Tab-separated table of C-alpha atoms in Angstrom:
chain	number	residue	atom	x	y	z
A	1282	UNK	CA	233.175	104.897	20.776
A	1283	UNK	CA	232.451	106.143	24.445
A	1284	UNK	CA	228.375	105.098	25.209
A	1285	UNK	CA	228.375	101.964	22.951
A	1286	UNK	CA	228.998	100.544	19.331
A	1287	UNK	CA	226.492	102.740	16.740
A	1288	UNK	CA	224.227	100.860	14.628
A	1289	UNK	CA	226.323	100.563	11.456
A	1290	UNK	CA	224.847	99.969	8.615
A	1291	UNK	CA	227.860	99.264	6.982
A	1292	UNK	CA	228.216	96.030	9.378
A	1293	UNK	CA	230.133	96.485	11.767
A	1294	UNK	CA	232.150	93.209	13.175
A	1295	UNK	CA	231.000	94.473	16.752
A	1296	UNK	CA	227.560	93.952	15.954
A	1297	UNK	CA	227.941	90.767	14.638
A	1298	UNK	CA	229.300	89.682	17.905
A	1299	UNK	CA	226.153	90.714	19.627
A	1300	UNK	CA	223.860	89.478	17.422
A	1301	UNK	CA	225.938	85.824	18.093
A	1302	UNK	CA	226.299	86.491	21.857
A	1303	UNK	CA	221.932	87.271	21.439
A	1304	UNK	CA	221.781	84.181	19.639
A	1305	UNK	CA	223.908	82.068	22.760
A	1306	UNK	CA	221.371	83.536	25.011
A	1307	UNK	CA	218.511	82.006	23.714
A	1308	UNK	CA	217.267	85.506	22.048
A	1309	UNK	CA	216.960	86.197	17.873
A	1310	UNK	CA	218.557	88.651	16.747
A	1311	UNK	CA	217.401	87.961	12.876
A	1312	UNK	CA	219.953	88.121	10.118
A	1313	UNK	CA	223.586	87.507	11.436
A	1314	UNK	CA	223.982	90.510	8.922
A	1315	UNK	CA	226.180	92.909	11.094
A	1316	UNK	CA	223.024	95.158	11.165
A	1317	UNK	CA	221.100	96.533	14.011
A	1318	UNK	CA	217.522	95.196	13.067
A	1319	UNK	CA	214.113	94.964	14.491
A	1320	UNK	CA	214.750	91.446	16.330
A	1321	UNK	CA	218.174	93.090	17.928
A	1322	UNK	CA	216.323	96.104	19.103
A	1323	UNK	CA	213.725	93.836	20.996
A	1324	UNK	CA	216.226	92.452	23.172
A	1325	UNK	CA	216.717	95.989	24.688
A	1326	UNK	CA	213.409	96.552	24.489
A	1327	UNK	CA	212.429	92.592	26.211
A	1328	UNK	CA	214.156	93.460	29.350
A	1329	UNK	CA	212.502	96.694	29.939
A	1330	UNK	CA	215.252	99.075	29.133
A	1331	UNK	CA	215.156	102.001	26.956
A	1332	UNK	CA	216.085	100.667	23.525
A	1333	UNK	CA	218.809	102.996	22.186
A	1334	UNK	CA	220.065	101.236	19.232
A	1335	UNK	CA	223.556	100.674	20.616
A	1336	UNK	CA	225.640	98.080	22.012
A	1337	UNK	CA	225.811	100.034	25.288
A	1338	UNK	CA	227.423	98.943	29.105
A	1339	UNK	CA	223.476	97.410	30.121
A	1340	UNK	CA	223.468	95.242	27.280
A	1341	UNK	CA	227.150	94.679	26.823
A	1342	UNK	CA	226.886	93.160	30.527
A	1343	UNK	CA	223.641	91.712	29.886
A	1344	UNK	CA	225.391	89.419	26.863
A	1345	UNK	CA	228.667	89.203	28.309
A	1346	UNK	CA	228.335	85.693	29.542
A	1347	UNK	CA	227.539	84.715	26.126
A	1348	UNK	CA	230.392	86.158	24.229
């Protein structure tokens, strides 16, 4: 999907990659449920950007080290 995953609440595998990548980085992202949560939304949020609820290119790169 062009512009990032979607939160999915059907858990999607991306997710759970970013929510382990989060987790690499020193960050908690909650559940490793394969659900965008509250904890996973505050990493967006943490570093000042606009918190969109999607795995988009800023937080892709931001986590890319850790995936």
């Amino acid at each position: 999907m062009a512009g990032g995953v979607p939160i999915n609440p059907s858990g999607a595998p991306e997710v759970l990659a970013l929510q382990e990548a989060l987790k690499k980085a020193g960050g908690d992202p909650g559940p490793m449920d394969r659900i965008v949560g509250r904890k996973t939304r505050a990493f967006q949020k943490r570093d000042g950007r606009k918190t969109t609820g999607r795995a988009d290119k800023e937080t892709i790169a931001k986590l890319k080290p850790f995936m």
